Coordinates of C-alpha atoms and ligand atoms in Angstrom, one line a residue:
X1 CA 0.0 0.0 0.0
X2 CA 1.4 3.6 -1.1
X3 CA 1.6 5.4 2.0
X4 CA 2.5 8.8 2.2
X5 CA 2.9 12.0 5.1
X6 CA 2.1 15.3 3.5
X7 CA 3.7 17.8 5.2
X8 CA 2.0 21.3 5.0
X9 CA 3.2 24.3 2.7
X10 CA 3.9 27.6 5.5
X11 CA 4.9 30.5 3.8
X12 CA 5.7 32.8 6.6
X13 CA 6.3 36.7 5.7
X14 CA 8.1 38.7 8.2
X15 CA 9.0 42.2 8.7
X16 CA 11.1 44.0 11.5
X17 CA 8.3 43.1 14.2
X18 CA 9.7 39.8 14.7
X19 CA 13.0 41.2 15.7
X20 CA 11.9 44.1 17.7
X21 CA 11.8 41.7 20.9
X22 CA 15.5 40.8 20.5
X23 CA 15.7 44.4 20.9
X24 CA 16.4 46.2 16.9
X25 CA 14.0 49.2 16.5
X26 CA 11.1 48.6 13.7
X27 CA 11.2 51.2 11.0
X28 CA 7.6 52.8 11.2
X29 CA 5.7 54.5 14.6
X30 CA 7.4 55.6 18.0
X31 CA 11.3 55.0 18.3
X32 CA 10.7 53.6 14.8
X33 CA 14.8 53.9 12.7
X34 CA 12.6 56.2 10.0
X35 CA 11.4 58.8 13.0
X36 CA 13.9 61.5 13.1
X37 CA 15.5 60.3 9.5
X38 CA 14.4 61.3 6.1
X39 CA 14.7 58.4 4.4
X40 CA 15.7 59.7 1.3
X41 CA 19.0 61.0 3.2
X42 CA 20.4 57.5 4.1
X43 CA 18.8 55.0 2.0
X44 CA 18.7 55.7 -1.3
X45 CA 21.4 55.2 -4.2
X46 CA 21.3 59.1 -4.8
X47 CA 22.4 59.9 -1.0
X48 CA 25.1 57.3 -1.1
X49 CA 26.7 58.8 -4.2
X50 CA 26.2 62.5 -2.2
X51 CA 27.7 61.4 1.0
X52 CA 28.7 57.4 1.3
X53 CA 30.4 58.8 4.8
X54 CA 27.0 60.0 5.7
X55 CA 25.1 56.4 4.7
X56 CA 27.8 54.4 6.2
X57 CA 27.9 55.5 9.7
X58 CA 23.9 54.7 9.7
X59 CA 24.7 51.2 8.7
X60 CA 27.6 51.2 10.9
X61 CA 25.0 51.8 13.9
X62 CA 22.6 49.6 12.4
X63 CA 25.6 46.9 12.4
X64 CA 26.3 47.5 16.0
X65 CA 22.5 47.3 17.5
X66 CA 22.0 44.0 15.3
X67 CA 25.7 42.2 16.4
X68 CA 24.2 42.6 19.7
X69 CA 21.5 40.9 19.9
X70 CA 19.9 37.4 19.7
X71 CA 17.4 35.6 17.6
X72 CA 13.9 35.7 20.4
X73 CA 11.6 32.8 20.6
X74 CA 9.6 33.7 16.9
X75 CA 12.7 33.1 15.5
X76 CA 13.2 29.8 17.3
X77 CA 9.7 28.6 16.6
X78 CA 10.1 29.0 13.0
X79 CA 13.3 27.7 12.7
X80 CA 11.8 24.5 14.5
X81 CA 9.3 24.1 12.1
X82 CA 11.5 23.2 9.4
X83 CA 11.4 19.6 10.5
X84 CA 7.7 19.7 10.8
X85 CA 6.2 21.6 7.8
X86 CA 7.4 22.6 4.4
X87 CA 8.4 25.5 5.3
X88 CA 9.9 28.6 3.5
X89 CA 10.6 32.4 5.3
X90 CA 10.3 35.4 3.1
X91 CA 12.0 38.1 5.2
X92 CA 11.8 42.2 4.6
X93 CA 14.6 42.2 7.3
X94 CA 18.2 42.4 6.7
X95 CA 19.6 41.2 10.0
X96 CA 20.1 37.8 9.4
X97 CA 18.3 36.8 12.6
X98 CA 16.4 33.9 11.1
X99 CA 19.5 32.1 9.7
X100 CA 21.1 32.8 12.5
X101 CA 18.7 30.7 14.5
X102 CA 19.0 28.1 12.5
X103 CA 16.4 28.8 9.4
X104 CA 17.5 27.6 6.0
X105 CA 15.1 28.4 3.7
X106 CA 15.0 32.1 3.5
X107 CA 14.2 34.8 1.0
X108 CA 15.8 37.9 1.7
X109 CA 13.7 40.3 -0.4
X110 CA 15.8 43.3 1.3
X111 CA 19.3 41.9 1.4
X112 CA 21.2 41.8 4.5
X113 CA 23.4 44.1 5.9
X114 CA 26.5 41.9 6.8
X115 CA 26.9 41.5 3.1
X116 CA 28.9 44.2 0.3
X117 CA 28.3 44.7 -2.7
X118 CA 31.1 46.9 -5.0
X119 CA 29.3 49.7 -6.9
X120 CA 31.7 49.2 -9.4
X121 CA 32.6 46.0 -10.8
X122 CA 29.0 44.6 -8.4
X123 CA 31.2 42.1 -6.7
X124 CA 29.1 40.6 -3.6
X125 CA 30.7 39.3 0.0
X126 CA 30.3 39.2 3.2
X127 CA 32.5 41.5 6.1
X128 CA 31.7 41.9 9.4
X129 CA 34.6 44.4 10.0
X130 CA 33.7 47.0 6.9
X131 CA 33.3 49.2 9.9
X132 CA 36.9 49.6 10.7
X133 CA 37.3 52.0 8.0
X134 CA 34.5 54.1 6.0
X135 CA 33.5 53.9 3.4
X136 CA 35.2 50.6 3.0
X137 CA 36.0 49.3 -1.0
X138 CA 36.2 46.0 -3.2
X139 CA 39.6 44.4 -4.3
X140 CA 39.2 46.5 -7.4
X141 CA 39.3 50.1 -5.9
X142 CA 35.3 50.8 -6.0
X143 CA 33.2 51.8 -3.8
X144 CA 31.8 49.1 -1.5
X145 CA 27.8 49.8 -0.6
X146 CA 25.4 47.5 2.2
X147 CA 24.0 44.6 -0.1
X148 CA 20.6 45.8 0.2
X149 CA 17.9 47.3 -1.2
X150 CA 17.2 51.1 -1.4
X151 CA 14.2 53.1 -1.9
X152 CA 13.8 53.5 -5.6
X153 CA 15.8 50.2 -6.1
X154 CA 14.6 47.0 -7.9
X155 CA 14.3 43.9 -5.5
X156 CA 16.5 41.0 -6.2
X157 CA 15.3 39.0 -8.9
X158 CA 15.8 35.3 -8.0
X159 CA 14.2 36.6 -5.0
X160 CA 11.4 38.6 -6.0
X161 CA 10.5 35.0 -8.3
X162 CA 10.7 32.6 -5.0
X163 CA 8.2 34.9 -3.2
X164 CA 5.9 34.9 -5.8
X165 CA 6.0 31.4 -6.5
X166 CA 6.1 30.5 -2.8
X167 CA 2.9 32.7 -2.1
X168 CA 1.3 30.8 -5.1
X169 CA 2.0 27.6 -3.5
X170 CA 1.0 27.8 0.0
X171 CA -1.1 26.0 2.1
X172 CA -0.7 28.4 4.9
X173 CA 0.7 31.7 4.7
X174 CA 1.4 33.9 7.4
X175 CA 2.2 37.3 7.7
X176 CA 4.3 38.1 11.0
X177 CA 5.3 41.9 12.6
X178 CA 5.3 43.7 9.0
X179 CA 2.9 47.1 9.0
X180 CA 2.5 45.6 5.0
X181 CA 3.2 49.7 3.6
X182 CA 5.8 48.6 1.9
X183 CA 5.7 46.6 -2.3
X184 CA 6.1 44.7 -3.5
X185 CA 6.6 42.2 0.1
X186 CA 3.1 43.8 1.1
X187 CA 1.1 42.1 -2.0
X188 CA 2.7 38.7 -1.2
X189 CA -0.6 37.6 1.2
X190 CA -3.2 38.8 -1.2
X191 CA -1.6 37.2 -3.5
X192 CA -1.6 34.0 -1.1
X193 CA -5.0 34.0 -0.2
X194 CA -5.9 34.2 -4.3
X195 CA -4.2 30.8 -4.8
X196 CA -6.4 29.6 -2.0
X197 CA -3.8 29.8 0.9
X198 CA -5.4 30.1 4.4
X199 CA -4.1 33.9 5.8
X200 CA -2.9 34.0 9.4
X201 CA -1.7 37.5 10.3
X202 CA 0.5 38.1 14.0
X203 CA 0.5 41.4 14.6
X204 CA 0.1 43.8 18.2
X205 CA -2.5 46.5 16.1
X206 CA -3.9 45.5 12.9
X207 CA -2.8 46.0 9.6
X208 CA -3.7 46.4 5.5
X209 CA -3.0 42.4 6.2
X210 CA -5.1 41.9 9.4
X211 CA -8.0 43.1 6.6
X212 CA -7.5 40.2 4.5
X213 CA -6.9 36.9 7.0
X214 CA -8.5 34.1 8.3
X215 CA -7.5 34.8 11.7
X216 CA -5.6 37.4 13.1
X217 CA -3.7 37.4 16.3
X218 CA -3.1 40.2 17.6
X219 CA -0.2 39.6 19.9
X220 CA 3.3 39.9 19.9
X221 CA 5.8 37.7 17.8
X222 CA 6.7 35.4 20.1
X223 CA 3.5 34.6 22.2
X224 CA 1.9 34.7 18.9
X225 CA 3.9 31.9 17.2
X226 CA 3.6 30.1 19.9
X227 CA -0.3 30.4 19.9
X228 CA -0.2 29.0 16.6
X229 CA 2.7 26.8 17.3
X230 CA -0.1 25.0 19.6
X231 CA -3.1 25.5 17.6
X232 CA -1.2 23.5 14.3
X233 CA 0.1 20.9 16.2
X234 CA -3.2 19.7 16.5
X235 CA -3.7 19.7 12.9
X236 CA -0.8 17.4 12.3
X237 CA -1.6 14.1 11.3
X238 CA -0.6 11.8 14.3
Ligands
OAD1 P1 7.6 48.4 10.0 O1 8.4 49.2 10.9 O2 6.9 49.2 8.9 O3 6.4 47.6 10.7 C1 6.7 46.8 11.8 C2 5.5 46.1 12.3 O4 5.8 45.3 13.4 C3 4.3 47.1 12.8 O5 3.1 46.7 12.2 C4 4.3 46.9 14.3 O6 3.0 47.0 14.8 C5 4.8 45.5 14.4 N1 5.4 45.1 15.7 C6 6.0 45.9 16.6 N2 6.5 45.2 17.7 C7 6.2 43.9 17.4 C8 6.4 42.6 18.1 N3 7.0 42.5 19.2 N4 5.9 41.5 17.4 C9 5.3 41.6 16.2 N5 5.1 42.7 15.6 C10 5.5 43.8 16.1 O7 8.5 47.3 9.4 P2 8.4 46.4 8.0 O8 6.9 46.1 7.7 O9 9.3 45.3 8.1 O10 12.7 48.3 3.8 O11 8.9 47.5 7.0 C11 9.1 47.1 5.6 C12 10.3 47.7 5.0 O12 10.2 49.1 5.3 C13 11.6 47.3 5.7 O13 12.1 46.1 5.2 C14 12.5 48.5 5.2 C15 11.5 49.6 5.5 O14 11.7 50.8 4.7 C16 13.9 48.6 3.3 O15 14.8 49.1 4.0 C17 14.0 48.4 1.8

């Protein structure tokens, strides 16, 4: 007899909500990284060429909150899921958190901020000292730049194509700590829930995404995932 164990599809978006309990700032409301800023003035290709100085001691700080810290428990829980469900994360963040709690499948729509990329010859690595010395540069003399994704920049194409094709293929796709203002990430539940994918949303207010789900919990990260840590166990076949 052909037996076989179908493990659920999970399609889990997140945004900087889910790190905000390991203690990085979210981007958007009070204490959000965009209050004070004007985000045109540190994250955009056209302020890097005015003053790379200027956009690298932002990223320097960044770099310094984030080397800090450690994944929380919505990290853990997803990265624990792996063995349980099919299970692919689509992050907006560029921390690294997820990986670093042991997640490996992740789309990083944003790019990550450990990582270089030469504006020159577009060489990509990874240095956790660029720091040292500002603005740092490539083997070949150019100008090194974060490896991520600026306003007014296109996303990263292999990327861009795994999130589409992953929100088109999802039993279950949640969206977890993003305020869903920013595209294209913010269409990838809609776009879920028109393939037929149930919508869970874990959020502390509600959001453009709490409009559209299933079921929305609003809680934090953590004691949300673990609420429906609990509640899908007991959909798993035993
Ligand atoms: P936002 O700062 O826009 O939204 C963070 C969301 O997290 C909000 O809806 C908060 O209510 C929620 N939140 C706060 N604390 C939380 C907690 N403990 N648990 C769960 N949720 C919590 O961040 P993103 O949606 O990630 O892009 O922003 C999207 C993009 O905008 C970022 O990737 C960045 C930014 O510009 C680039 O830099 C390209």
């Amino acid at each position: 007899m052909l037996e076989f164990y179908y493990k659920m599809r999970i399609t889990v978006l997140t945004g900087a909500g889910i790190s905000a309990e390991s203690g990085i700032p979210t981007f958007r409301g009070e204490d959000g990284l965009w209050e004070g800023f004007k985000a045109e003035e540190l994250a955009t290709p056209e302020a890097f060429e005015r003053d790379p100085i200027k956009v690298w001691e932002w990223y320097c700080w960044r770099r310094e909150v984030i080397g800090k810290v450690k994944p929380n428990e919505a990290h853990k829980i997803l990265a624990n899921w792996q063995g349980k469900y099919d299970l692919w994360i689509i992050t907006q963040n560029v921390d690294g958190l997820h990986q670093k709690a042991g997640s490996k499948k992740v789309v990083e729509l944003h790019g990550n901020i450990w990582r270089l990329r030469c504006s020159k010859c577009g060489r990509v690595w990874e240095d956790r000292e660029a720091c040292r010395k500002i603005p740092p540069r490539c083997s070949c003399g150019g100008l090194a730049r974060p490896d991520v994704v600026w306003f007014g920049e296109a996303l990263p194409e292999w990327a861009l194509r795994k999130s589409y094709e992953l929100a088109g293929a999802s039993d279950i796709f949640i969206a977890v700590g993003t305020s869903g203002i920013v595209q294209p990430a913010a269409n990838l539940p809609s776009i879920a829930k028109s393939f037929g994918a149930k919508i869970y949303v874990i959020n502390p207010e509600p959001t453009i995404h709490s409009e559209i789900a299933d079921i929305f919990i609003q809680d934090k990260a953590s004691t949300g995932l673990r609420r429906l840590d609990e509640a899908l166990q007991d959909k798993r076949p035993s």
